[in-house]
């Protein structure tokens, strides 16, 4: 009895129906098609039809059909079959040339032989995708993390050498010598779709090492983990206050941090009298933060000598910027990279405003906010 799972998977890979292209002499073709009720099992056998989903070549003494089989079935799942032990060597020679397996076929046990051939053909289909299943806690780590980078490197290197489902054994020992991953990963293949699910397991003891790398702080146990979480929680709460203002400043150039309830200081109420009226005066104060985006521009103009001395160098540098700007920005000149020269110029401008000027600016904004004055005249000396 044919293996129903193999037939179902092979049918799916063939597009819904198993169709076999048969390459051999007419007499052998007739013997093979009559050896089994193919039509009754939903299998279609066609003589030398390159459009079929899979292909079989029956080795014969003269090997007359091998060249045609090689050229017209290239890129399709195929196998070489021999019905006589004396033809095994010739069959294996053709199989090596076609980069496909060879198998014997006994006409007296056609069903068993056909099962074996269908299974071989099923594994000759291409590998479509490898899905890697990693521990849940590692899924939040960025690709540049050392453990994730090691995993991606191993998977990419090994999978680049695997093209067919029959080559999945090459995944064994994928992580041999890896620092963060156990040597053998469990692979589960779906032959119907050509997809493989690879389950990678992290080595014991790397959890805190990964936490330390992500946190930028030494975390070697529960105590240091809780200490860091508490510190991070406080930092998160502080950032939450200014997050919206920073985003607004990034878009509009100006952002305001509204006072929180904890920041408000309530003064003692006082009684006020105006003519014959009596009321109560309620007063409170709180800090607010005004974030201003200042677009700083800076430039440097390194002089490299006279025109005659430096003309060729300058032209070469300009051409380099057109080819690869990032590389040129990292070029050293006078002991510093061009990028660092410009960065130093920007940093000098950012800190150039004097303390006294900063105080005046702050007092001016204070008055505009508290006195409701919308207009301002700024004189820069």
Short mmCIF file of N, CA and C in Angstrom, two decimals, residues 4 19 23 33 52 87 134 150 198 237 270 276 286 292 306 308 324 332 343 346 361 366 374:
data_model
loop_
_atom_site.label_atom_id
_atom_site.label_comp_id
_atom_site.label_asym_id
_atom_site.label_seq_id
_atom_site.Cartn_x
_atom_site.Cartn_y
_atom_site.Cartn_z
N UNK A 4 0.32 7.10 2.31
CA UNK A 4 -0.61 8.21 2.03
C UNK A 4 -0.01 9.57 2.38
N UNK A 19 2.49 14.00 -10.95
CA UNK A 19 2.71 13.67 -12.36
C UNK A 19 4.20 13.41 -12.57
N UNK A 23 11.71 8.74 -18.27
CA UNK A 23 12.73 8.84 -19.31
C UNK A 23 13.45 7.50 -19.44
N UNK A 33 4.84 1.34 -16.35
CA UNK A 33 3.46 1.84 -16.22
C UNK A 33 2.47 0.71 -15.97
N UNK A 52 6.25 17.85 -16.35
CA UNK A 52 5.83 17.12 -15.15
C UNK A 52 6.51 17.67 -13.90
N UNK A 87 23.31 -2.68 -13.58
CA UNK A 87 23.25 -1.30 -14.07
C UNK A 87 23.44 -0.26 -12.97
N UNK A 134 13.41 30.72 18.67
CA UNK A 134 14.36 30.98 19.75
C UNK A 134 13.59 31.26 21.04
N UNK A 150 25.43 35.96 16.57
CA UNK A 150 26.06 34.64 16.44
C UNK A 150 25.09 33.64 15.82
N UNK A 198 13.27 25.41 12.86
CA UNK A 198 14.49 25.09 13.60
C UNK A 198 14.37 25.67 15.01
N UNK A 237 9.91 56.97 34.46
CA UNK A 237 8.93 57.95 34.94
C UNK A 237 9.38 59.37 34.64
N UNK A 270 -5.42 83.53 51.28
CA UNK A 270 -5.54 84.81 51.99
C UNK A 270 -6.85 85.49 51.59
N UNK A 276 -16.80 96.88 48.80
CA UNK A 276 -17.72 96.15 49.68
C UNK A 276 -17.69 94.65 49.46
N UNK A 286 4.48 76.23 40.24
CA UNK A 286 5.04 74.95 39.80
C UNK A 286 6.02 75.22 38.66
N UNK A 292 13.43 74.11 23.57
CA UNK A 292 13.57 74.79 22.28
C UNK A 292 14.56 74.02 21.42
N UNK A 306 49.11 75.92 -0.71
CA UNK A 306 48.87 76.76 -1.87
C UNK A 306 48.06 76.00 -2.91
N UNK A 308 48.76 75.39 -5.98
CA UNK A 308 49.58 74.45 -6.75
C UNK A 308 49.84 73.17 -5.96
N UNK A 324 31.73 57.76 -2.18
CA UNK A 324 31.36 57.19 -0.88
C UNK A 324 31.53 58.27 0.18
N UNK A 332 41.16 60.80 7.74
CA UNK A 332 41.98 61.61 8.65
C UNK A 332 42.67 62.73 7.90
N UNK A 343 32.15 68.06 14.01
CA UNK A 343 31.48 67.83 15.29
C UNK A 343 32.01 68.75 16.37
N UNK A 346 30.48 72.17 15.88
CA UNK A 346 29.10 72.22 16.36
C UNK A 346 29.04 72.27 17.88
N UNK A 361 17.42 85.06 29.00
CA UNK A 361 16.43 84.39 28.18
C UNK A 361 15.38 83.70 29.05
N UNK A 366 9.91 83.62 31.45
CA UNK A 366 9.13 83.65 32.70
C UNK A 366 8.08 84.76 32.67
N UNK A 374 2.28 88.29 25.08
CA UNK A 374 2.55 87.47 23.92
C UNK A 374 3.63 88.02 23.02
#
